[in-house]
DNA sequence: GTAGGGTTAG
């Protein structure tokens, strides 16, 4: 069991000095004469009496016989027990005594293991000792140290060491090529690969090709990848790893054809499941979904056993295809193959169920999982946040924090999205605090989500603050800010931000354009809308369906229904949103008959009407006073299309009922509907009460509104006007006094008209315009004309729940406003 | 004794 000291040891014996304790060691190591009583098979560690006894026995230094074999075993025991530091110290001691490095062939693995501790200070210390003892003359030791520096993330140290190496072999080069790749410096990796060949005349072996291929994949550098491919073929390298590496490289570079070529050319190697997996994943990530499915099915027909990665790839494919049925089958197979405890598979399953709409099963898998990790939590929390369960998302997020004490950027993003959709600012603030603590404050993705959260919570100031504190702004963060302004009724802010963004040389994309268009819609500035339109056309977004849909809506809201219609007609491809937008646009301009015809055409085109379609139809009926059709559509929506009416549709119906004076039914409908009434639907009824003079109901309705929103001044004024109409001056005064007492202030409502590029704004009794005399003359004659035609000029009061309630007083009549007239009853 | 080994989940 124990070797007698060999000749070599005997020769060296004279040089050994054992008087020093080991550097920085907690325990001194002494070399001991051979002692057969020591069991080398015992394990050191807590229950390890042998080490202690060895050390405690205090070997007599003078009698010590150095034995390489003995020391080697001691080192090995230390390594096995994870005492790398002690193992290293024994080794260093041996070097100090002059034992040649070659004697310890397991030193390189020791350095490697030591590097796993990722203590760079200790690694550098050892480096110094190795230099001192000239151990770095051994290329194995040097290469190992090189690898350790890369593993510890110390690229600079590795690079320095590498270039100082007097002799570099292919392992040294390959360590550098893969080190650069793994530290994310893919260019450095390829640069080294090329230097090796060109400047040092070292030909790459298959290891070098594999690492370099990985770098090409990461850089999506097809040209370099092809060069390596050619070299691989010329060199006759032929193995599974290179084949999958090549296929992966072609797929990542988007060259599906060449990936297929490699795959088809390697029939003999196709018995390897990984190669199929790489192909399937490649097809999925390149969007070739049907080819991915075909290949998966083909694979099932072979004798190759799909592994968990195959299942994961297939599940990702089902998620993309929203194919729940196949997803469920894969779930079944996974259980049969006993793969269901694989956390990646469980995560892919969870994601698939959520995305395919089966939230319950998704949650069940998560809850019963025994292998949950952060990614799986992320899958569930993000999906809850995105699929209408923001409260559940935040609950889960909270549980995660309790369990793990931290959150990564994916979880924080999901939590912020949940806060956005709930417009729950206090929770959003908490998460903001948490992410600052987690050091994610300067993450540009999170920054954009924060901007969006604050903007949705109507706190544009905080959104601005976050934006201006971002260390880097990209298009997404600019878009978040611009959209924030647009959502917060600050179209000017949106346009100003757009200009600043452009001055920073950041080009708007389709999302920016959609936000700017919504600002245009709010400003009703048709010229600006046209400007954006032509910009989009020049940028080649002309055929973007999202953009065209925004244009249809914006032109209509700006009053240019003709342009809205033109955009719609010119669309090569239309979706449901396009149809809904044009129906809504035509409807708000009173073109009810066109809307009805178009609705038939929409169905004829194979489009499925949804809730928004019916909002558009009912709104058209409201605007045109088409009560009968309104009821018809409402009934068919519920009975034929099986669409549950939402608040929007109820608001349209209340408006319609209000128009025909059926106030009681309108009131009953509000009380009976399953959704919570908001101020708009009550406002609509209140306006109807005013028109039809139902003072009693008006008071009841007003009560509801005041409870909903005690500080809303518009409705108070509407009610006071109503009292005035019926001569109830005391009541009217009471309300006006209430408004004063509550300190409510009203910003004057204004109207505006765009003439050429100028926008002219008017408020009530406004005489500031230089043509005000002419304007008022025109207004007066128009009013007379309207009366003569048998109409009663009516203040624009309440719209159909689609727009803001317009304050009734302080309205000046522009020509546009004259459209708001009601037919004499 | 040193380098490398492919695909895969939010």
PDB file of N, CA, C and O in Angstrom, chain A residues 526-583:
ATOM      1  N   UNK A 526     -55.160  67.677 -37.939  1.00  0.00           N
ATOM      2  CA  UNK A 526     -55.102  66.815 -39.104  1.00  0.00           C
ATOM      3  C   UNK A 526     -53.806  67.023 -39.892  1.00  0.00           C
ATOM      4  O   UNK A 526     -53.269  66.100 -40.485  1.00  0.00           O
ATOM      5  N   UNK A 527     -53.271  68.255 -39.829  1.00  0.00           N
ATOM      6  CA  UNK A 527     -52.035  68.488 -40.578  1.00  0.00           C
ATOM      7  C   UNK A 527     -50.865  67.721 -39.999  1.00  0.00           C
ATOM      8  O   UNK A 527     -50.058  67.165 -40.722  1.00  0.00           O
ATOM      9  N   UNK A 528     -50.801  67.712 -38.661  1.00  0.00           N
ATOM     10  CA  UNK A 528     -49.735  66.966 -38.011  1.00  0.00           C
ATOM     11  C   UNK A 528     -49.883  65.480 -38.341  1.00  0.00           C
ATOM     12  O   UNK A 528     -48.915  64.780 -38.610  1.00  0.00           O
ATOM     13  N   UNK A 529     -51.129  65.040 -38.340  1.00  0.00           N
ATOM     14  CA  UNK A 529     -51.417  63.654 -38.660  1.00  0.00           C
ATOM     15  C   UNK A 529     -50.901  63.323 -40.059  1.00  0.00           C
ATOM     16  O   UNK A 529     -50.271  62.291 -40.279  1.00  0.00           O
ATOM     17  N   UNK A 530     -51.120  64.260 -40.990  1.00  0.00           N
ATOM     18  CA  UNK A 530     -50.653  64.032 -42.363  1.00  0.00           C
ATOM     19  C   UNK A 530     -49.136  64.016 -42.426  1.00  0.00           C
ATOM     20  O   UNK A 530     -48.535  63.263 -43.194  1.00  0.00           O
ATOM     21  N   UNK A 531     -48.538  64.894 -41.592  1.00  0.00           N
ATOM     22  CA  UNK A 531     -47.089  64.960 -41.552  1.00  0.00           C
ATOM     23  C   UNK A 531     -46.524  63.608 -41.107  1.00  0.00           C
ATOM     24  O   UNK A 531     -45.608  63.066 -41.719  1.00  0.00           O
ATOM     25  N   UNK A 532     -47.106  63.078 -40.014  1.00  0.00           N
ATOM     26  CA  UNK A 532     -46.658  61.781 -39.503  1.00  0.00           C
ATOM     27  C   UNK A 532     -46.894  60.698 -40.561  1.00  0.00           C
ATOM     28  O   UNK A 532     -46.042  59.852 -40.799  1.00  0.00           O
ATOM     29  N   UNK A 533     -48.057  60.800 -41.215  1.00  0.00           N
ATOM     30  CA  UNK A 533     -48.419  59.832 -42.241  1.00  0.00           C
ATOM     31  C   UNK A 533     -47.359  59.797 -43.347  1.00  0.00           C
ATOM     32  O   UNK A 533     -46.879  58.739 -43.749  1.00  0.00           O
ATOM     33  N   UNK A 534     -46.956  60.977 -43.791  1.00  0.00           N
ATOM     34  CA  UNK A 534     -46.005  60.992 -44.908  1.00  0.00           C
ATOM     35  C   UNK A 534     -44.634  60.524 -44.442  1.00  0.00           C
ATOM     36  O   UNK A 534     -43.908  59.861 -45.175  1.00  0.00           O
ATOM     37  N   UNK A 535     -44.307  60.868 -43.167  1.00  0.00           N
ATOM     38  CA  UNK A 535     -43.035  60.357 -42.617  1.00  0.00           C
ATOM     39  C   UNK A 535     -43.039  58.832 -42.637  1.00  0.00           C
ATOM     40  O   UNK A 535     -42.080  58.188 -43.072  1.00  0.00           O
ATOM     41  N   UNK A 536     -44.153  58.270 -42.168  1.00  0.00           N
ATOM     42  CA  UNK A 536     -44.266  56.811 -42.093  1.00  0.00           C
ATOM     43  C   UNK A 536     -44.154  56.190 -43.478  1.00  0.00           C
ATOM     44  O   UNK A 536     -43.531  55.151 -43.670  1.00  0.00           O
ATOM     45  N   UNK A 537     -44.751  56.869 -44.438  1.00  0.00           N
ATOM     46  CA  UNK A 537     -44.714  56.378 -45.815  1.00  0.00           C
ATOM     47  C   UNK A 537     -43.274  56.351 -46.321  1.00  0.00           C
ATOM     48  O   UNK A 537     -42.798  55.370 -46.879  1.00  0.00           O
ATOM     49  N   UNK A 538     -42.571  57.480 -46.032  1.00  0.00           N
ATOM     50  CA  UNK A 538     -41.175  57.565 -46.478  1.00  0.00           C
ATOM     51  C   UNK A 538     -40.297  56.512 -45.807  1.00  0.00           C
ATOM     52  O   UNK A 538     -39.360  56.006 -46.393  1.00  0.00           O
ATOM     53  N   UNK A 539     -40.628  56.199 -44.547  1.00  0.00           N
ATOM     54  CA  UNK A 539     -39.824  55.219 -43.815  1.00  0.00           C
ATOM     55  C   UNK A 539     -40.150  53.778 -44.217  1.00  0.00           C
ATOM     56  O   UNK A 539     -39.574  52.840 -43.694  1.00  0.00           O
ATOM     57  N   UNK A 540     -41.151  53.646 -45.088  1.00  0.00           N
ATOM     58  CA  UNK A 540     -41.499  52.302 -45.538  1.00  0.00           C
ATOM     59  C   UNK A 540     -42.409  51.565 -44.578  1.00  0.00           C
ATOM     60  O   UNK A 540     -42.539  50.349 -44.622  1.00  0.00           O
ATOM     61  N   UNK A 541     -43.041  52.336 -43.646  1.00  0.00           N
ATOM     62  CA  UNK A 541     -43.999  51.692 -42.745  1.00  0.00           C
ATOM     63  C   UNK A 541     -45.404  51.711 -43.346  1.00  0.00           C
ATOM     64  O   UNK A 541     -46.374  51.415 -42.672  1.00  0.00           O
ATOM     65  N   UNK A 542     -45.480  52.128 -44.609  1.00  0.00           N
ATOM     66  CA  UNK A 542     -46.783  52.317 -45.239  1.00  0.00           C
ATOM     67  C   UNK A 542     -47.663  51.092 -45.191  1.00  0.00           C
ATOM     68  O   UNK A 542     -48.888  51.213 -45.107  1.00  0.00           O
ATOM     69  N   UNK A 543     -47.052  49.920 -45.235  1.00  0.00           N
ATOM     70  CA  UNK A 543     -47.897  48.732 -45.273  1.00  0.00           C
ATOM     71  C   UNK A 543     -47.965  48.035 -43.917  1.00  0.00           C
ATOM     72  O   UNK A 543     -48.442  46.921 -43.816  1.00  0.00           O
ATOM     73  N   UNK A 544     -47.477  48.738 -42.874  1.00  0.00           N
ATOM     74  CA  UNK A 544     -47.549  48.151 -41.544  1.00  0.00           C
ATOM     75  C   UNK A 544     -48.992  48.211 -41.038  1.00  0.00           C
ATOM     76  O   UNK A 544     -49.596  49.276 -40.964  1.00  0.00           O
ATOM     77  N   UNK A 545     -49.505  47.069 -40.694  1.00  0.00           N
ATOM     78  CA  UNK A 545     -50.931  46.984 -40.361  1.00  0.00           C
ATOM     79  C   UNK A 545     -51.264  47.778 -39.097  1.00  0.00           C
ATOM     80  O   UNK A 545     -52.305  48.444 -39.007  1.00  0.00           O
ATOM     81  N   UNK A 546     -50.346  47.744 -38.135  1.00  0.00           N
ATOM     82  CA  UNK A 546     -50.551  48.455 -36.874  1.00  0.00           C
ATOM     83  C   UNK A 546     -50.660  49.956 -37.115  1.00  0.00           C
ATOM     84  O   UNK A 546     -51.523  50.650 -36.576  1.00  0.00           O
ATOM     85  N   UNK A 547     -49.719  50.431 -37.971  1.00  0.00           N
ATOM     86  CA  UNK A 547     -49.658  51.852 -38.272  1.00  0.00           C
ATOM     87  C   UNK A 547     -50.898  52.283 -39.051  1.00  0.00           C
ATOM     88  O   UNK A 547     -51.513  53.300 -38.764  1.00  0.00           O
ATOM     89  N   UNK A 548     -51.287  51.486 -40.027  1.00  0.00           N
ATOM     90  CA  UNK A 548     -52.470  51.852 -40.816  1.00  0.00           C
ATOM     91  C   UNK A 548     -53.694  51.919 -39.911  1.00  0.00           C
ATOM     92  O   UNK A 548     -54.532  52.819 -40.051  1.00  0.00           O
ATOM     93  N   UNK A 549     -53.794  50.981 -38.979  1.00  0.00           N
ATOM     94  CA  UNK A 549     -54.922  51.003 -38.056  1.00  0.00           C
ATOM     95  C   UNK A 549     -54.933  52.287 -37.221  1.00  0.00           C
ATOM     96  O   UNK A 549     -55.986  52.896 -37.017  1.00  0.00           O
ATOM     97  N   UNK A 550     -53.753  52.689 -36.746  1.00  0.00           N
ATOM     98  CA  UNK A 550     -53.675  53.943 -35.975  1.00  0.00           C
ATOM     99  C   UNK A 550     -54.086  55.126 -36.846  1.00  0.00           C
ATOM    100  O   UNK A 550     -54.759  56.044 -36.388  1.00  0.00           O
ATOM    101  N   UNK A 551     -53.644  55.087 -38.113  1.00  0.00           N
ATOM    102  CA  UNK A 551     -53.977  56.199 -39.025  1.00  0.00           C
ATOM    103  C   UNK A 551     -55.483  56.298 -39.242  1.00  0.00           C
ATOM    104  O   UNK A 551     -56.046  57.392 -39.251  1.00  0.00           O
ATOM    105  N   UNK A 552     -56.131  55.156 -39.422  1.00  0.00           N
ATOM    106  CA  UNK A 552     -57.585  55.162 -39.627  1.00  0.00           C
ATOM    107  C   UNK A 552     -58.265  55.851 -38.449  1.00  0.00           C
ATOM    108  O   UNK A 552     -59.097  56.750 -38.619  1.00  0.00           O
ATOM    109  N   UNK A 553     -57.869  55.436 -37.233  1.00  0.00           N
ATOM    110  CA  UNK A 553     -58.487  55.993 -36.030  1.00  0.00           C
ATOM    111  C   UNK A 553     -58.168  57.476 -35.892  1.00  0.00           C
ATOM    112  O   UNK A 553     -59.048  58.285 -35.573  1.00  0.00           O
ATOM    113  N   UNK A 554     -56.904  57.827 -36.158  1.00  0.00           N
ATOM    114  CA  UNK A 554     -56.488  59.210 -35.927  1.00  0.00           C
ATOM    115  C   UNK A 554     -57.146  60.172 -36.918  1.00  0.00           C
ATOM    116  O   UNK A 554     -57.662  61.222 -36.528  1.00  0.00           O
ATOM    117  N   UNK A 555     -57.130  59.799 -38.188  1.00  0.00           N
ATOM    118  CA  UNK A 555     -57.797  60.676 -39.176  1.00  0.00           C
ATOM    119  C   UNK A 555     -59.256  60.884 -38.790  1.00  0.00           C
ATOM    120  O   UNK A 555     -59.773  61.998 -38.858  1.00  0.00           O
ATOM    121  N   UNK A 556     -59.917  59.824 -38.364  1.00  0.00           N
ATOM    122  CA  UNK A 556     -61.328  59.950 -38.009  1.00  0.00           C
ATOM    123  C   UNK A 556     -61.488  60.889 -36.818  1.00  0.00           C
ATOM    124  O   UNK A 556     -62.350  61.775 -36.818  1.00  0.00           O
ATOM    125  N   UNK A 557     -60.623  60.720 -35.818  1.00  0.00           N
ATOM    126  CA  UNK A 557     -60.746  61.567 -34.631  1.00  0.00           C
ATOM    127  C   UNK A 557     -60.407  63.024 -34.940  1.00  0.00           C
ATOM    128  O   UNK A 557     -60.860  63.931 -34.266  1.00  0.00           O
ATOM    129  N   UNK A 558     -59.556  63.216 -35.959  1.00  0.00           N
ATOM    130  CA  UNK A 558     -59.235  64.587 -36.356  1.00  0.00           C
ATOM    131  C   UNK A 558     -60.313  65.169 -37.266  1.00  0.00           C
ATOM    132  O   UNK A 558     -60.168  66.287 -37.762  1.00  0.00           O
ATOM    133  N   UNK A 559     -61.309  64.400 -37.545  1.00  0.00           N
ATOM    134  CA  UNK A 559     -62.409  64.898 -38.362  1.00  0.00           C
ATOM    135  C   UNK A 559     -62.236  64.646 -39.849  1.00  0.00           C
ATOM    136  O   UNK A 559     -63.086  65.014 -40.648  1.00  0.00           O
ATOM    137  N   UNK A 560     -61.138  64.023 -40.253  1.00  0.00           N
ATOM    138  CA  UNK A 560     -60.902  63.788 -41.669  1.00  0.00           C
ATOM    139  C   UNK A 560     -61.309  62.350 -42.013  1.00  0.00           C
ATOM    140  O   UNK A 560     -60.474  61.480 -42.225  1.00  0.00           O
ATOM    141  N   UNK A 561     -62.607  62.155 -42.077  1.00  0.00           N
ATOM    142  CA  UNK A 561     -63.113  60.801 -42.256  1.00  0.00           C
ATOM    143  C   UNK A 561     -62.773  60.264 -43.644  1.00  0.00           C
ATOM    144  O   UNK A 561     -62.618  59.063 -43.842  1.00  0.00           O
ATOM    145  N   UNK A 562     -62.570  61.211 -44.593  1.00  0.00           N
ATOM    146  CA  UNK A 562     -62.264  60.794 -45.948  1.00  0.00           C
ATOM    147  C   UNK A 562     -60.878  60.139 -46.007  1.00  0.00           C
ATOM    148  O   UNK A 562     -60.694  59.062 -46.591  1.00  0.00           O
ATOM    149  N   UNK A 563     -59.900  60.779 -45.343  1.00  0.00           N
ATOM    150  CA  UNK A 563     -58.555  60.194 -45.325  1.00  0.00           C
ATOM    151  C   UNK A 563     -58.557  58.873 -44.575  1.00  0.00           C
ATOM    152  O   UNK A 563     -57.865  57.925 -44.943  1.00  0.00           O
ATOM    153  N   UNK A 564     -59.357  58.842 -43.504  1.00  0.00           N
ATOM    154  CA  UNK A 564     -59.466  57.624 -42.716  1.00  0.00           C
ATOM    155  C   UNK A 564     -59.906  56.468 -43.619  1.00  0.00           C
ATOM    156  O   UNK A 564     -59.318  55.386 -43.627  1.00  0.00           O
ATOM    157  N   UNK A 565     -60.921  56.750 -44.413  1.00  0.00           N
ATOM    158  CA  UNK A 565     -61.487  55.760 -45.337  1.00  0.00           C
ATOM    159  C   UNK A 565     -60.471  55.356 -46.405  1.00  0.00           C
ATOM    160  O   UNK A 565     -60.333  54.187 -46.740  1.00  0.00           O
ATOM    161  N   UNK A 566     -59.723  56.373 -46.908  1.00  0.00           N
ATOM    162  CA  UNK A 566     -58.714  56.083 -47.941  1.00  0.00           C
ATOM    163  C   UNK A 566     -57.652  55.133 -47.414  1.00  0.00           C
ATOM    164  O   UNK A 566     -57.260  54.192 -48.098  1.00  0.00           O
ATOM    165  N   UNK A 567     -57.179  55.423 -46.185  1.00  0.00           N
ATOM    166  CA  UNK A 567     -56.152  54.547 -45.613  1.00  0.00           C
ATOM    167  C   UNK A 567     -56.693  53.113 -45.545  1.00  0.00           C
ATOM    168  O   UNK A 567     -56.020  52.154 -45.937  1.00  0.00           O
ATOM    169  N   UNK A 568     -57.939  53.008 -45.078  1.00  0.00           N
ATOM    170  CA  UNK A 568     -58.538  51.682 -44.925  1.00  0.00           C
ATOM    171  C   UNK A 568     -58.603  50.952 -46.270  1.00  0.00           C
ATOM    172  O   UNK A 568     -58.207  49.796 -46.389  1.00  0.00           O
ATOM    173  N   UNK A 569     -59.077  51.688 -47.269  1.00  0.00           N
ATOM    174  CA  UNK A 569     -59.251  51.069 -48.592  1.00  0.00           C
ATOM    175  C   UNK A 569     -57.935  50.618 -49.206  1.00  0.00           C
ATOM    176  O   UNK A 569     -57.878  49.616 -49.905  1.00  0.00           O
ATOM    177  N   UNK A 570     -56.871  51.401 -48.926  1.00  0.00           N
ATOM    178  CA  UNK A 570     -55.589  51.081 -49.553  1.00  0.00           C
ATOM    179  C   UNK A 570     -54.819  49.972 -48.859  1.00  0.00           C
ATOM    180  O   UNK A 570     -53.754  49.583 -49.314  1.00  0.00           O
ATOM    181  N   UNK A 571     -55.347  49.510 -47.732  1.00  0.00           N
ATOM    182  CA  UNK A 571     -54.613  48.465 -47.010  1.00  0.00           C
ATOM    183  C   UNK A 571     -54.688  47.160 -47.790  1.00  0.00           C
ATOM    184  O   UNK A 571     -55.763  46.710 -48.144  1.00  0.00           O
ATOM    185  N   UNK A 572     -53.488  46.578 -47.990  1.00  0.00           N
ATOM    186  CA  UNK A 572     -53.469  45.304 -48.718  1.00  0.00           C
ATOM    187  C   UNK A 572     -53.995  44.185 -47.821  1.00  0.00           C
ATOM    188  O   UNK A 572     -54.690  43.290 -48.260  1.00  0.00           O
ATOM    189  N   UNK A 573     -53.621  44.288 -46.553  1.00  0.00           N
ATOM    190  CA  UNK A 573     -54.059  43.259 -45.606  1.00  0.00           C
ATOM    191  C   UNK A 573     -54.747  43.968 -44.441  1.00  0.00           C
ATOM    192  O   UNK A 573     -54.225  44.921 -43.894  1.00  0.00           O
ATOM    193  N   UNK A 574     -55.951  43.519 -44.133  1.00  0.00           N
ATOM    194  CA  UNK A 574     -56.693  44.159 -43.036  1.00  0.00           C
ATOM    195  C   UNK A 574     -56.960  43.131 -41.949  1.00  0.00           C
ATOM    196  O   UNK A 574     -57.186  41.960 -42.247  1.00  0.00           O
ATOM    197  N   UNK A 575     -56.931  43.567 -40.705  1.00  0.00           N
ATOM    198  CA  UNK A 575     -57.338  42.657 -39.636  1.00  0.00           C
ATOM    199  C   UNK A 575     -58.601  43.191 -38.943  1.00  0.00           C
ATOM    200  O   UNK A 575     -59.152  44.218 -39.356  1.00  0.00           O
ATOM    201  N   UNK A 576     -59.027  42.525 -37.902  1.00  0.00           N
ATOM    202  CA  UNK A 576     -60.249  42.935 -37.199  1.00  0.00           C
ATOM    203  C   UNK A 576     -60.155  44.388 -36.720  1.00  0.00           C
ATOM    204  O   UNK A 576     -61.126  45.146 -36.797  1.00  0.00           O
ATOM    205  N   UNK A 577     -58.955  44.740 -36.237  1.00  0.00           N
ATOM    206  CA  UNK A 577     -58.785  46.098 -35.705  1.00  0.00           C
ATOM    207  C   UNK A 577     -58.998  47.135 -36.814  1.00  0.00           C
ATOM    208  O   UNK A 577     -59.606  48.190 -36.588  1.00  0.00           O
ATOM    209  N   UNK A 578     -58.535  46.816 -38.031  1.00  0.00           N
ATOM    210  CA  UNK A 578     -58.727  47.769 -39.137  1.00  0.00           C
ATOM    211  C   UNK A 578     -60.222  48.015 -39.368  1.00  0.00           C
ATOM    212  O   UNK A 578     -60.659  49.155 -39.526  1.00  0.00           O
ATOM    213  N   UNK A 579     -60.961  46.918 -39.421  1.00  0.00           N
ATOM    214  CA  UNK A 579     -62.405  47.044 -39.650  1.00  0.00           C
ATOM    215  C   UNK A 579     -63.076  47.799 -38.501  1.00  0.00           C
ATOM    216  O   UNK A 579     -63.879  48.707 -38.721  1.00  0.00           O
ATOM    217  N   UNK A 580     -62.734  47.421 -37.280  1.00  0.00           N
ATOM    218  CA  UNK A 580     -63.332  48.099 -36.127  1.00  0.00           C
ATOM    219  C   UNK A 580     -63.034  49.593 -36.143  1.00  0.00           C
ATOM    220  O   UNK A 580     -63.899  50.419 -35.849  1.00  0.00           O
ATOM    221  N   UNK A 581     -61.782  49.937 -36.519  1.00  0.00           N
ATOM    222  CA  UNK A 581     -61.388  51.353 -36.509  1.00  0.00           C
ATOM    223  C   UNK A 581     -62.193  52.149 -37.529  1.00  0.00           C
ATOM    224  O   UNK A 581     -62.651  53.255 -37.252  1.00  0.00           O
ATOM    225  N   UNK A 582     -62.355  51.570 -38.708  1.00  0.00           N
ATOM    226  CA  UNK A 582     -63.060  52.325 -39.748  1.00  0.00           C
ATOM    227  C   UNK A 582     -64.559  52.412 -39.416  1.00  0.00           C
ATOM    228  O   UNK A 582     -65.200  53.440 -39.647  1.00  0.00           O
ATOM    229  N   UNK A 583     -65.098  51.343 -38.815  1.00  0.00           N
ATOM    230  CA  UNK A 583     -66.509  51.388 -38.410  1.00  0.00           C
ATOM    231  C   UNK A 583     -66.725  52.487 -37.365  1.00  0.00           C
ATOM    232  O   UNK A 583     -67.667  53.271 -37.440  1.00  0.00           O
TER     233      UNK A 583
END
